[in-house]
PDB file of C-alpha atoms and ligand atoms in Angstrom:
ATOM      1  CA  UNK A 352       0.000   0.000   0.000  1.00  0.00           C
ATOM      2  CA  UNK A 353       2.891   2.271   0.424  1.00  0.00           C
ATOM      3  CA  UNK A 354       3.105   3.417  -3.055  1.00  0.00           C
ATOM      4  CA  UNK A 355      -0.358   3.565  -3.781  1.00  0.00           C
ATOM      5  CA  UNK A 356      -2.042   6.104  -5.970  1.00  0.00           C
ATOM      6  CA  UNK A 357      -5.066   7.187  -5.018  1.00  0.00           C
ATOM      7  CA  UNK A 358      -7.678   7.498  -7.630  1.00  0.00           C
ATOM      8  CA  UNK A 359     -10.316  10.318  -7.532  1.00  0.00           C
ATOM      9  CA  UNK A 360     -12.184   9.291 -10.373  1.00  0.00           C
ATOM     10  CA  UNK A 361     -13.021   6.218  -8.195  1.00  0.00           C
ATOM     11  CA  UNK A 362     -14.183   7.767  -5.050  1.00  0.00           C
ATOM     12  CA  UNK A 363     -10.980   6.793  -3.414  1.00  0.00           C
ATOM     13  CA  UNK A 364     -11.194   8.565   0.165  1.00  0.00           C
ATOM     14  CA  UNK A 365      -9.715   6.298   2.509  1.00  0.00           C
ATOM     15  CA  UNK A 366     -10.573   5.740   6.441  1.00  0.00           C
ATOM     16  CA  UNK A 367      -7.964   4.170   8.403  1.00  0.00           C
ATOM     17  CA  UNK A 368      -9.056   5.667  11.898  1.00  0.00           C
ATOM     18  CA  UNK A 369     -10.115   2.636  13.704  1.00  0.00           C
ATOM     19  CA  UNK A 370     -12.374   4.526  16.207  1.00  0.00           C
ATOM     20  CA  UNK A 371     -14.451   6.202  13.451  1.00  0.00           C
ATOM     21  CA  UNK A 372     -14.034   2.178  12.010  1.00  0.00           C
ATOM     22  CA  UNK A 373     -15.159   0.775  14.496  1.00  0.00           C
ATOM     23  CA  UNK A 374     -18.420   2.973  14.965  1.00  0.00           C
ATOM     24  CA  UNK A 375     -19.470   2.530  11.375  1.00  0.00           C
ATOM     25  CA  UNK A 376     -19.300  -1.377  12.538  1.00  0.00           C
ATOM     26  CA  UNK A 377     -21.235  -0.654  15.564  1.00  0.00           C
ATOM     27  CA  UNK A 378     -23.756   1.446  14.041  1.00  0.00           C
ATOM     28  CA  UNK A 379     -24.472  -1.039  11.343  1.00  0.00           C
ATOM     29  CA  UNK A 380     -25.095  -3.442  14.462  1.00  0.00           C
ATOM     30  CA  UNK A 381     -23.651  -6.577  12.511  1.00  0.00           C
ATOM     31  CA  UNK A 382     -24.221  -9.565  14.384  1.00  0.00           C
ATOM     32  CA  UNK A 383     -22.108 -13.043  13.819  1.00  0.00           C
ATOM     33  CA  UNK A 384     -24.905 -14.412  12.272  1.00  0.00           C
ATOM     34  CA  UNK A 385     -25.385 -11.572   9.377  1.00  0.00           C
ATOM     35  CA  UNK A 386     -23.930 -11.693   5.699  1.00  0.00           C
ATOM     36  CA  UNK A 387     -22.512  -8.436   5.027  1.00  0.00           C
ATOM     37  CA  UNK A 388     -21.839  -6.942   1.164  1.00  0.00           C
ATOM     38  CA  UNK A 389     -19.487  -4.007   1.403  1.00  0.00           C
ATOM     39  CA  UNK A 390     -18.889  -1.800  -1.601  1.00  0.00           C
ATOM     40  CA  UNK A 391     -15.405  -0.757  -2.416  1.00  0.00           C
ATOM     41  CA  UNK A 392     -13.063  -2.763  -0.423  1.00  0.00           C
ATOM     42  CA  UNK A 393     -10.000   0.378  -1.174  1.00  0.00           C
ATOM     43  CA  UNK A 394      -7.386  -0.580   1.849  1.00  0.00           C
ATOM     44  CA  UNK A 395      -9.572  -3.351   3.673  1.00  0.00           C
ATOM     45  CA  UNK A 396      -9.983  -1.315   6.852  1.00  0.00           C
ATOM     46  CA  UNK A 397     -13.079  -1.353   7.203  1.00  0.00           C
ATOM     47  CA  UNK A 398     -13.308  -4.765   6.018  1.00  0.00           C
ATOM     48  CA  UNK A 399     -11.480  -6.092   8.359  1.00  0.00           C
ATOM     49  CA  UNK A 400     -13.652  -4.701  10.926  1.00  0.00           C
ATOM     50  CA  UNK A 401     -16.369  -6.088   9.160  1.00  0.00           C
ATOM     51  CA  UNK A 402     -14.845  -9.297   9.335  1.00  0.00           C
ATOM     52  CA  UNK A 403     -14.194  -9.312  12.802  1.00  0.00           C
ATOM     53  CA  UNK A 404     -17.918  -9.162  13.399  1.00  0.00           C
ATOM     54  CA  UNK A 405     -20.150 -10.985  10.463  1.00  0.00           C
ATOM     55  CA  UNK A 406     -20.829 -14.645   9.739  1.00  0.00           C
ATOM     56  CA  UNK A 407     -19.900 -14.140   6.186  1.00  0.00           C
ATOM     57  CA  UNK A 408     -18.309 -10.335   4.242  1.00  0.00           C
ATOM     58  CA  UNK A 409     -18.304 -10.308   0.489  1.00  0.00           C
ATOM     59  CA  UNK A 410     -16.427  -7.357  -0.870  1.00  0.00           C
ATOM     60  CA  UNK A 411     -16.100  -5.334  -4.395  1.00  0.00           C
ATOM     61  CA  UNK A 412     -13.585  -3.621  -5.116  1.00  0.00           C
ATOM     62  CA  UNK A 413     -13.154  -1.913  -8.610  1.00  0.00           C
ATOM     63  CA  UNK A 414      -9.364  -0.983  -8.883  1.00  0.00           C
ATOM     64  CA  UNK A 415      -7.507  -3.290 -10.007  1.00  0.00           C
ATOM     65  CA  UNK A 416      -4.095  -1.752  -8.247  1.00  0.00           C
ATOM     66  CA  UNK A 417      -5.386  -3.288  -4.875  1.00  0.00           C
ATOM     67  CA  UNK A 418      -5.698  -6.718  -6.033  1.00  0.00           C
ATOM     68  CA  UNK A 419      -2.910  -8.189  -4.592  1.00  0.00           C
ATOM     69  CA  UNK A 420      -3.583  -6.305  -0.800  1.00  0.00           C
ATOM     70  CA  UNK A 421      -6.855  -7.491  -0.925  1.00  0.00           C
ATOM     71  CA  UNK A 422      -5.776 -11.114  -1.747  1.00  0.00           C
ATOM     72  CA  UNK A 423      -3.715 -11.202   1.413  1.00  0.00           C
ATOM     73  CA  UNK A 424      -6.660  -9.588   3.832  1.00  0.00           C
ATOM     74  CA  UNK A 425      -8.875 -12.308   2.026  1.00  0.00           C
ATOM     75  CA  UNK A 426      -5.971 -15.165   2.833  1.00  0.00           C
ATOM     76  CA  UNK A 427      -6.233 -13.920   6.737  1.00  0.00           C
ATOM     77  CA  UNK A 428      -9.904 -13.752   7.033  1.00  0.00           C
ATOM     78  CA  UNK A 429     -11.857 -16.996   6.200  1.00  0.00           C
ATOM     79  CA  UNK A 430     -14.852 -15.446   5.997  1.00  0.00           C
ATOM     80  CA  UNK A 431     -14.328 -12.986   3.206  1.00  0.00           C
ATOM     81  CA  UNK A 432     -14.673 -12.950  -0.578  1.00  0.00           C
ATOM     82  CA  UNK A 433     -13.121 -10.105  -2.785  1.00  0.00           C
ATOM     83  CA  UNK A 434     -14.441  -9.465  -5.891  1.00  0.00           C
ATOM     84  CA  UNK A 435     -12.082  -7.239  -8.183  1.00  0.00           C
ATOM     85  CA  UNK A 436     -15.230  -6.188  -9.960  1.00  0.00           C
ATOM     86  CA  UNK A 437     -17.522  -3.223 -10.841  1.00  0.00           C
ATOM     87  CA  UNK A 438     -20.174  -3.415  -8.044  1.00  0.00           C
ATOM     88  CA  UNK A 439     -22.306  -1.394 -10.494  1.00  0.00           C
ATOM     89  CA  UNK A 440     -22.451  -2.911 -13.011  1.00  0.00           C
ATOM     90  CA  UNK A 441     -22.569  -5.934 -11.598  1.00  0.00           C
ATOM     91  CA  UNK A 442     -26.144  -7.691 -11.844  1.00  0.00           C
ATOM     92  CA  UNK A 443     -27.899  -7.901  -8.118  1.00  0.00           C
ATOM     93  CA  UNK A 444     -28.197 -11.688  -9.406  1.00  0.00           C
ATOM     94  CA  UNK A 445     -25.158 -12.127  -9.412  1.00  0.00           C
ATOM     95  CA  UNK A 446     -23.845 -10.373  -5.917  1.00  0.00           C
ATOM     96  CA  UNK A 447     -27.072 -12.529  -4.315  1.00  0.00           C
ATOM     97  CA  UNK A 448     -25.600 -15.913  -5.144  1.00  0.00           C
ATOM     98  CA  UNK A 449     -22.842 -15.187  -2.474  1.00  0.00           C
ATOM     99  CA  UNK A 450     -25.510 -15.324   0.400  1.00  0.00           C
ATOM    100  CA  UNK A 451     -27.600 -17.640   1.440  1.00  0.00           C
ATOM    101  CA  UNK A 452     -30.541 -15.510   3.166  1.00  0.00           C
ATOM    102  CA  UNK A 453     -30.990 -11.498   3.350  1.00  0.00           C
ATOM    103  CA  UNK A 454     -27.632  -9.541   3.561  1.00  0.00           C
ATOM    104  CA  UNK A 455     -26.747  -5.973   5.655  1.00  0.00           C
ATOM    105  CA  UNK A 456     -24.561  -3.716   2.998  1.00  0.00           C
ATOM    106  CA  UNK A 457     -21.706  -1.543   4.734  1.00  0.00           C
ATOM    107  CA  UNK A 458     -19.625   0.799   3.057  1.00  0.00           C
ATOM    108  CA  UNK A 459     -17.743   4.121   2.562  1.00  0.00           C
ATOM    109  CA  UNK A 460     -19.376   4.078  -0.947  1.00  0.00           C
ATOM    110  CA  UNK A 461     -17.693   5.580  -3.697  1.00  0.00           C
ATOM    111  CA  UNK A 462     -19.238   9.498  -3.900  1.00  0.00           C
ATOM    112  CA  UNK A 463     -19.616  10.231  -7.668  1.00  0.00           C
ATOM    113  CA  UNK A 464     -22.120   6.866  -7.607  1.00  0.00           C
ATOM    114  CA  UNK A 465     -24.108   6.751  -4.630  1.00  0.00           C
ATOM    115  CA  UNK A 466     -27.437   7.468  -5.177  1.00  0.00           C
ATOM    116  CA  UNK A 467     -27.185   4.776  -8.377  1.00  0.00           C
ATOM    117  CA  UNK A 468     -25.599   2.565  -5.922  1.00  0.00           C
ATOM    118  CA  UNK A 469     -28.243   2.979  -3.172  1.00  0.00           C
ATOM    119  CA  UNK A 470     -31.525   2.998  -5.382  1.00  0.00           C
ATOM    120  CA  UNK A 471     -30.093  -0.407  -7.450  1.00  0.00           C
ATOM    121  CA  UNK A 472     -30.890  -2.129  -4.417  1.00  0.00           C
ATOM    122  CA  UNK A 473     -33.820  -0.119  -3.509  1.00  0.00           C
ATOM    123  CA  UNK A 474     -35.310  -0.851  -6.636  1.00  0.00           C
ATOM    124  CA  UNK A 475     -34.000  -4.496  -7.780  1.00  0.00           C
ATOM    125  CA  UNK A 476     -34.079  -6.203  -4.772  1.00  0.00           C
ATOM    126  CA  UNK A 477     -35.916  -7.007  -1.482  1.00  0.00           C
ATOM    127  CA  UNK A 478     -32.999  -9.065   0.083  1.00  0.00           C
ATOM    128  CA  UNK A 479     -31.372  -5.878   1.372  1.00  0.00           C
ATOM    129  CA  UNK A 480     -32.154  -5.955   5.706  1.00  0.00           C
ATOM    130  CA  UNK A 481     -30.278  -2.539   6.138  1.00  0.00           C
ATOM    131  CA  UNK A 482     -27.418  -0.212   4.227  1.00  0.00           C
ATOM    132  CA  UNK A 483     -25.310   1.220   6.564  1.00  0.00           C
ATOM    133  CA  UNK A 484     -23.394   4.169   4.813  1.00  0.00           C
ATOM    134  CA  UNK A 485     -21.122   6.903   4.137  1.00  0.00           C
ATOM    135  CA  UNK A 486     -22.222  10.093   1.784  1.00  0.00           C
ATOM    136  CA  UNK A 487     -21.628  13.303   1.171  1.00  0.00           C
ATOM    137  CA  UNK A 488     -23.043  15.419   3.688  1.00  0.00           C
ATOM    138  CA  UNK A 489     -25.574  17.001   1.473  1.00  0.00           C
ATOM    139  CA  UNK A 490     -26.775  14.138   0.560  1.00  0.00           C
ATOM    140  CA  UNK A 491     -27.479  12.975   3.988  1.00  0.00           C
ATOM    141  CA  UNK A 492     -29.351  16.162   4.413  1.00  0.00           C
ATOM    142  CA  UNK A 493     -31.344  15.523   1.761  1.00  0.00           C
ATOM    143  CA  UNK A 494     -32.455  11.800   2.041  1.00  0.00           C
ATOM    144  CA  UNK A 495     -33.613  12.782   5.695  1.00  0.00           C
ATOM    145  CA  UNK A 496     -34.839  16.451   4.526  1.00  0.00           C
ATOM    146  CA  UNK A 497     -38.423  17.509   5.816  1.00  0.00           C
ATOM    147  CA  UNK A 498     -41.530  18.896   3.829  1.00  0.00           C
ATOM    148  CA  UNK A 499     -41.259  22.478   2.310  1.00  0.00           C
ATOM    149  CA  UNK A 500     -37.370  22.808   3.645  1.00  0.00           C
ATOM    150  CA  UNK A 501     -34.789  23.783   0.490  1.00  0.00           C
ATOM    151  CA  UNK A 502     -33.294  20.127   0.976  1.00  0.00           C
ATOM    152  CA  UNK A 503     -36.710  18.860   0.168  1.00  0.00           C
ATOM    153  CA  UNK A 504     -36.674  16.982  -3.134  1.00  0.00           C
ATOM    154  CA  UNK A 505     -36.299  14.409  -6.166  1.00  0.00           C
ATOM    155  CA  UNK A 506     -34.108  11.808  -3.870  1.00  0.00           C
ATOM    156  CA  UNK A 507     -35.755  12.517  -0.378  1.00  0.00           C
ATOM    157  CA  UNK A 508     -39.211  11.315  -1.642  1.00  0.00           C
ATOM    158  CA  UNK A 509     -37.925   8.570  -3.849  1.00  0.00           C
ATOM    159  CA  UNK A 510     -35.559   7.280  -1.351  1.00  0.00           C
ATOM    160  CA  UNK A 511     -38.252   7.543   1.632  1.00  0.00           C
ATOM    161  CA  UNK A 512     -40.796   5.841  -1.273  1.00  0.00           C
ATOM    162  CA  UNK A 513     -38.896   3.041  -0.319  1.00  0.00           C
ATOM    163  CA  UNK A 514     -37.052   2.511   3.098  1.00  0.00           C
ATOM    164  CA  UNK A 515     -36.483   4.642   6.109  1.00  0.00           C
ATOM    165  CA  UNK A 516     -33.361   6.912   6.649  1.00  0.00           C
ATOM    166  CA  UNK A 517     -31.581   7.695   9.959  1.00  0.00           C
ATOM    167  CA  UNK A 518     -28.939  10.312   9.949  1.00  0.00           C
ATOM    168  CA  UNK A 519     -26.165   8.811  12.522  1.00  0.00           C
ATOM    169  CA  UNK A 520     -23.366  10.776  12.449  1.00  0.00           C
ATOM    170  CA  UNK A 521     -21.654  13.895  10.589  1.00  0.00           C
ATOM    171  CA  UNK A 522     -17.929  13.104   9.509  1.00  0.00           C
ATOM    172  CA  UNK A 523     -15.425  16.004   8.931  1.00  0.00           C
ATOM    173  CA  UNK A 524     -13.447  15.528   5.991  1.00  0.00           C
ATOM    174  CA  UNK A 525     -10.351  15.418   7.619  1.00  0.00           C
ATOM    175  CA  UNK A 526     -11.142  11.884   8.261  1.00  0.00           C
ATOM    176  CA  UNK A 527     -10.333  10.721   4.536  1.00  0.00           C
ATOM    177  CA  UNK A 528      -6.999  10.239   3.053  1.00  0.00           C
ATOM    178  CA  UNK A 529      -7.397  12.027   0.771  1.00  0.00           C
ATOM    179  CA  UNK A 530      -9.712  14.387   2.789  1.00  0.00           C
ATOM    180  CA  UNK A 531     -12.280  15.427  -0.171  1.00  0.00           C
ATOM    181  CA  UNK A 532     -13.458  19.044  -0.487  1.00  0.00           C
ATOM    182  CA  UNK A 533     -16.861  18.112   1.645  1.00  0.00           C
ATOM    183  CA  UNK A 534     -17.982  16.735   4.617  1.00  0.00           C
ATOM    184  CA  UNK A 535     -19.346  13.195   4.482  1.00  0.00           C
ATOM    185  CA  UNK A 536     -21.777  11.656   7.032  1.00  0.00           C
ATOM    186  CA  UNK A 537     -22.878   8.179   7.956  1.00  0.00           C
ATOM    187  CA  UNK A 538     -26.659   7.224   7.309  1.00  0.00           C
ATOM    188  CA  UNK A 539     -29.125   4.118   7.925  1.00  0.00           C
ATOM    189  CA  UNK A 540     -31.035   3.219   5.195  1.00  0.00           C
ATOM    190  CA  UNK A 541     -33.954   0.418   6.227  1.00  0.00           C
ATOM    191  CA  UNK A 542     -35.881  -0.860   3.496  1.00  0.00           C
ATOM    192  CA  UNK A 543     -39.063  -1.131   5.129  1.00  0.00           C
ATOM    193  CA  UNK A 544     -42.917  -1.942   3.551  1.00  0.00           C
ATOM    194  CA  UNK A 545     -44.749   0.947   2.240  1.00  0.00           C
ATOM    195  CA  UNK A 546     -47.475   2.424   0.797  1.00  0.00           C
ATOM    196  CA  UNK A 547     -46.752   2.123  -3.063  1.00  0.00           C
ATOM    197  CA  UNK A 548     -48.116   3.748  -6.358  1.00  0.00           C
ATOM    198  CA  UNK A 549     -49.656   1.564  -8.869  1.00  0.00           C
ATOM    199  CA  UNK A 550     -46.267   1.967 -10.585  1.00  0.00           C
ATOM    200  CA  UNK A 551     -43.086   2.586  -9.150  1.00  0.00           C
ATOM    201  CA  UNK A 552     -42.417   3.913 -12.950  1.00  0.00           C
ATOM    202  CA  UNK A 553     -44.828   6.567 -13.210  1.00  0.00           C
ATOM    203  CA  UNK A 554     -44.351   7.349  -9.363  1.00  0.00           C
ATOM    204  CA  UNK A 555     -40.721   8.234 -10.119  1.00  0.00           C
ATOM    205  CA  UNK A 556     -41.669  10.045 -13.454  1.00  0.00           C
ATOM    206  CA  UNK A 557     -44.455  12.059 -11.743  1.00  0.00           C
ATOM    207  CA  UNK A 558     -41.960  13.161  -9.067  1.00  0.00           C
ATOM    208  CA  UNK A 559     -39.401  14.377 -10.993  1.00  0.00           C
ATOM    209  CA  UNK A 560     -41.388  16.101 -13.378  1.00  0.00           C
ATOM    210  CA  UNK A 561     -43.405  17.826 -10.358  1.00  0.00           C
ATOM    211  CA  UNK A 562     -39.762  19.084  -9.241  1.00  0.00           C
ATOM    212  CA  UNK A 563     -38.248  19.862 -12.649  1.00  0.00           C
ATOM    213  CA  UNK A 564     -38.420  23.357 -12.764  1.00  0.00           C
ATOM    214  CA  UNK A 565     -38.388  24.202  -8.636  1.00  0.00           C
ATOM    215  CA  UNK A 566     -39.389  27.889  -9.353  1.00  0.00           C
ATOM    216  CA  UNK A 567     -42.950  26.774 -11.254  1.00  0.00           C
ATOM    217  CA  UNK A 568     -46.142  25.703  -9.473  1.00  0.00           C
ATOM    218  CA  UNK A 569     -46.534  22.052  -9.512  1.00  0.00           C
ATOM    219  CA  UNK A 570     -49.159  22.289 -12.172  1.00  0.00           C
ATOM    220  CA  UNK A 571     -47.214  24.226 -14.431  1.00  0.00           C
ATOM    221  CA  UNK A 572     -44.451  21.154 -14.119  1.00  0.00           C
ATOM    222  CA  UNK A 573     -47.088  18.484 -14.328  1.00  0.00           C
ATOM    223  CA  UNK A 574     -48.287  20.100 -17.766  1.00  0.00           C
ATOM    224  CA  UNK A 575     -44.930  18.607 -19.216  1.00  0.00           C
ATOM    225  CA  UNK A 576     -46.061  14.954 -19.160  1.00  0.00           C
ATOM    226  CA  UNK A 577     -49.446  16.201 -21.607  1.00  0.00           C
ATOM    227  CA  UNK A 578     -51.648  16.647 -18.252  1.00  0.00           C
ATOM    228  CA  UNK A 579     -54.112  19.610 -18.761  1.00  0.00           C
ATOM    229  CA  UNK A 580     -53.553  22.296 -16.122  1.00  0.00           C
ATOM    230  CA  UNK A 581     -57.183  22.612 -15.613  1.00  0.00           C
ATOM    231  CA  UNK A 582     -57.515  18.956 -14.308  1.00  0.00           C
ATOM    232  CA  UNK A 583     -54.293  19.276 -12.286  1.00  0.00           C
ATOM    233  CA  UNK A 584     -55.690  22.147 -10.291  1.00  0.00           C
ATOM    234  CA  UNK A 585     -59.050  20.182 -10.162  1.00  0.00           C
ATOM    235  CA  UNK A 586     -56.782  17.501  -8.404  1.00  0.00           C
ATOM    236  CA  UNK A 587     -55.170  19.755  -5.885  1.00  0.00           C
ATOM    237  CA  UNK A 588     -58.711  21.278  -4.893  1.00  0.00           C
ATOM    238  CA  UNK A 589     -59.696  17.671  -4.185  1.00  0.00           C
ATOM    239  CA  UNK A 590     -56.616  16.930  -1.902  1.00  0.00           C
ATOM    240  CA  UNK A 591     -57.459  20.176  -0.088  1.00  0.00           C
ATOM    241  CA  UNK A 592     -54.263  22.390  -1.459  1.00  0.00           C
ATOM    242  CA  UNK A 593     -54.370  25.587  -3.645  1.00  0.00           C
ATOM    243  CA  UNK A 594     -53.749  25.483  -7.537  1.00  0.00           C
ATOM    244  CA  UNK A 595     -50.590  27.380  -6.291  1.00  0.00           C
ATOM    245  CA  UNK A 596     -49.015  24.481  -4.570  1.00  0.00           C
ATOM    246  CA  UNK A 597     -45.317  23.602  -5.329  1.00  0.00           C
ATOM    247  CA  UNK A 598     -43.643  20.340  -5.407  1.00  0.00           C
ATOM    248  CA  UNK A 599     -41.670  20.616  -2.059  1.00  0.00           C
ATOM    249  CA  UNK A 600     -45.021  20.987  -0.419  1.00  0.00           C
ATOM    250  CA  UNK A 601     -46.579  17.969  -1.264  1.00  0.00           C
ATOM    251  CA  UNK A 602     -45.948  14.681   1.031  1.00  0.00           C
ATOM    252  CA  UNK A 603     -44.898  11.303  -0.286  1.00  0.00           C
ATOM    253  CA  UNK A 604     -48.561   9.953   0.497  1.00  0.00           C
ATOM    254  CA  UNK A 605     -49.985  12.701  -1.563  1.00  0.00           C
ATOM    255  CA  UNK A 606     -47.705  12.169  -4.847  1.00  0.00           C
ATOM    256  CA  UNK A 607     -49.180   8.885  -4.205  1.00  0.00           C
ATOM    257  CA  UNK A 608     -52.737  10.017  -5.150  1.00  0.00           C
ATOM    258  CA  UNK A 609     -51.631  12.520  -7.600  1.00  0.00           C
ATOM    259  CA  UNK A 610     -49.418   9.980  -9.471  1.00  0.00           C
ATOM    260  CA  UNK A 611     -52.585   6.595  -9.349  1.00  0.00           C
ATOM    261  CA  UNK A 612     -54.919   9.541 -10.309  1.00  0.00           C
ATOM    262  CA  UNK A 613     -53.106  10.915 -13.297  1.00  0.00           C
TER     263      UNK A 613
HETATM  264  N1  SAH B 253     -13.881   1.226   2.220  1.00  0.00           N
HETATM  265  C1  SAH B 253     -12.625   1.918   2.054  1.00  0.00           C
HETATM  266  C2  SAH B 253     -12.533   2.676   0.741  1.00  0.00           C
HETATM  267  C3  SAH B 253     -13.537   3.752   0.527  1.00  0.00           C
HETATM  268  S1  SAH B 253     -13.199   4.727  -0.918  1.00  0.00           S
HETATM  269  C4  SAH B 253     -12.398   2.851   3.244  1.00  0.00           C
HETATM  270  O1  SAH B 253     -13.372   3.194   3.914  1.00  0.00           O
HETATM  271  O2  SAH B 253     -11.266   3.249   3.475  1.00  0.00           O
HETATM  272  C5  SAH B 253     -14.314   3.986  -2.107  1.00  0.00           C
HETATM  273  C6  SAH B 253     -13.748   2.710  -2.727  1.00  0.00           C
HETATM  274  O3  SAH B 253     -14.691   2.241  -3.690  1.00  0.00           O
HETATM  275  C7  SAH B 253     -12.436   2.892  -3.498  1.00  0.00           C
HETATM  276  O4  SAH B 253     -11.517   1.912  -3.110  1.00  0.00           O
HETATM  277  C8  SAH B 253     -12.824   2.732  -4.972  1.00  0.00           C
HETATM  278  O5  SAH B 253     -11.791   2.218  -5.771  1.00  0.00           O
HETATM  279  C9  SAH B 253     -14.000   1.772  -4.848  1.00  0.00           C
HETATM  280  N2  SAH B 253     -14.954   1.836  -5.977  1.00  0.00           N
HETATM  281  C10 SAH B 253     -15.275   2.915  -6.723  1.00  0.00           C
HETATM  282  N3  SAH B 253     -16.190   2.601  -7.646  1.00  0.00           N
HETATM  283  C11 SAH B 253     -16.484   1.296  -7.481  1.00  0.00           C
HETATM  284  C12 SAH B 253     -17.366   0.370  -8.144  1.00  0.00           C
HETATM  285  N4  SAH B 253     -18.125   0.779  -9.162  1.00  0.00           N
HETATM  286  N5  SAH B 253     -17.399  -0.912  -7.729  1.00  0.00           N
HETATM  287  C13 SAH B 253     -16.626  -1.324  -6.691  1.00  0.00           C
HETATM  288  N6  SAH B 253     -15.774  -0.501  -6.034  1.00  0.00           N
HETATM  289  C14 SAH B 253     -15.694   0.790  -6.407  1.00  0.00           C
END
């Protein structure tokens, strides 16, 4: 590891302070009899600590420069599986046949593809018990962002569609090596059952055209997807809110309506 090169175009902000470590661990309460997927291995820190805890840790890791580290973490810790692969790409098929039953997912995920990362498993998959992770600050803010606050958007509602979010803990960025330019902070993401639209599709569709120009009344947005304005405001009389309404003010539960009645 001495002469490694980090890489910025894969996310590559390191942790090697085994306090901060060992609280990810603990906050993803891993238990020896949970399977554990962690996405991008980088130095095997927190690996390791994963190890230390979980029945069974099956880790990707995209950069081919840490192949031989991660060989030798694998050789000391029976119960974990590298994969020098694109955990991206990858298909969820695929990852699955590693574990037997449901799995937790740990990581420090690589920034410039964590919301894909997080809503591929939202979306493809109901084998995911929990997703303890790292993000960017900002992004934690906005997963756990309230009604009619500035945060309040696209990727709160669609990733509260589908599973609950706890903000744990805020990170400085001093804690990466590299330290990126923002603070990170840890999150709980717990897939949970919910109420659903007739189509997860649409649902996603209506909610991004609702917020696609933030400065426009919701109407005026909606009138993009070939909806007459007349019958949108017709719609927000009926759910009690004023033709004015704007995206940021409307709750999951009520895109819900909007989106089956459309
Ligand atoms: N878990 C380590 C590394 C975090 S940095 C730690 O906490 O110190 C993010 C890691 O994800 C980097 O090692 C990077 O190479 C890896 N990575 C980036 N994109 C990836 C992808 N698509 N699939 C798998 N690993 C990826």
């Amino acid at each position: 590891m001495e002469n490694f090169k980090f890489k910025k175009e894969f996310g590559q902000n390191f942790i090697f302070d085994g306090n901060l470590l060992s609280a990810i661990v603990s906050d993803a309460e891993i238990t020896s009899d949970d399977e554990v997927l962690e996405i991008g291995a980088g130095a095997g820190t927190l690996t390791k600590k994963i190890c230390e805890k979980a029945k069974k840790v099956v880790s990707y890791e995209i950069d081919k420069n840490l192949t031989e580290h991660l060989m030798d973490i694998q050789k000391q810790n029976g119960n974990l599986t590298v994969v020098m692969r694109d955990a991206l790409k990858e298909d969820i098929s695929e990852i699955e046949k590693h574990f037997e039953g449901n799995y937790k997912i740990v990581a420090n995920l690589p920034y410039y593809i964590t919301s894909p990362i997080i809503f591929k498993f939202l979306e493809q998959t109901n084998r995911v018990k929990s997703m303890t992770v790292m993000v960017q600050k900002e992004v934690a803010e906005r997963f756990s962002a309230k009604e009619n606050s500035k945060d309040y958007g696209i990727s709160t509602i669609m990733i509260n569609y589908y599973a609950d979010v706890k903000y744990l803990r805020t990170v400085g960025r001093q804690m990466f090596t590299p330290p990126p330019n923002v603070d990170s902070a840890l999150i709980k993401i717990t897939p949970t059952k919910k109420e659903k639209a007739i189509s997860d599709k649409k649902f996603s569709t209506v909610v991004k055209t609702a917020f696609s120009a933030r400065r426009k009344t919701l109407s005026n947005n909606l009138a993009k997807l070939g909806i007459s304005k007349t019958e949108l405001e017709k719609l927000l009389e009926e759910m009690g809110k004023s033709p004015s309404t704007r995206a940021e003010q409307l709750s999951i539960k009520e895109f819900i309506f909007l989106c089956d009645k459309l």
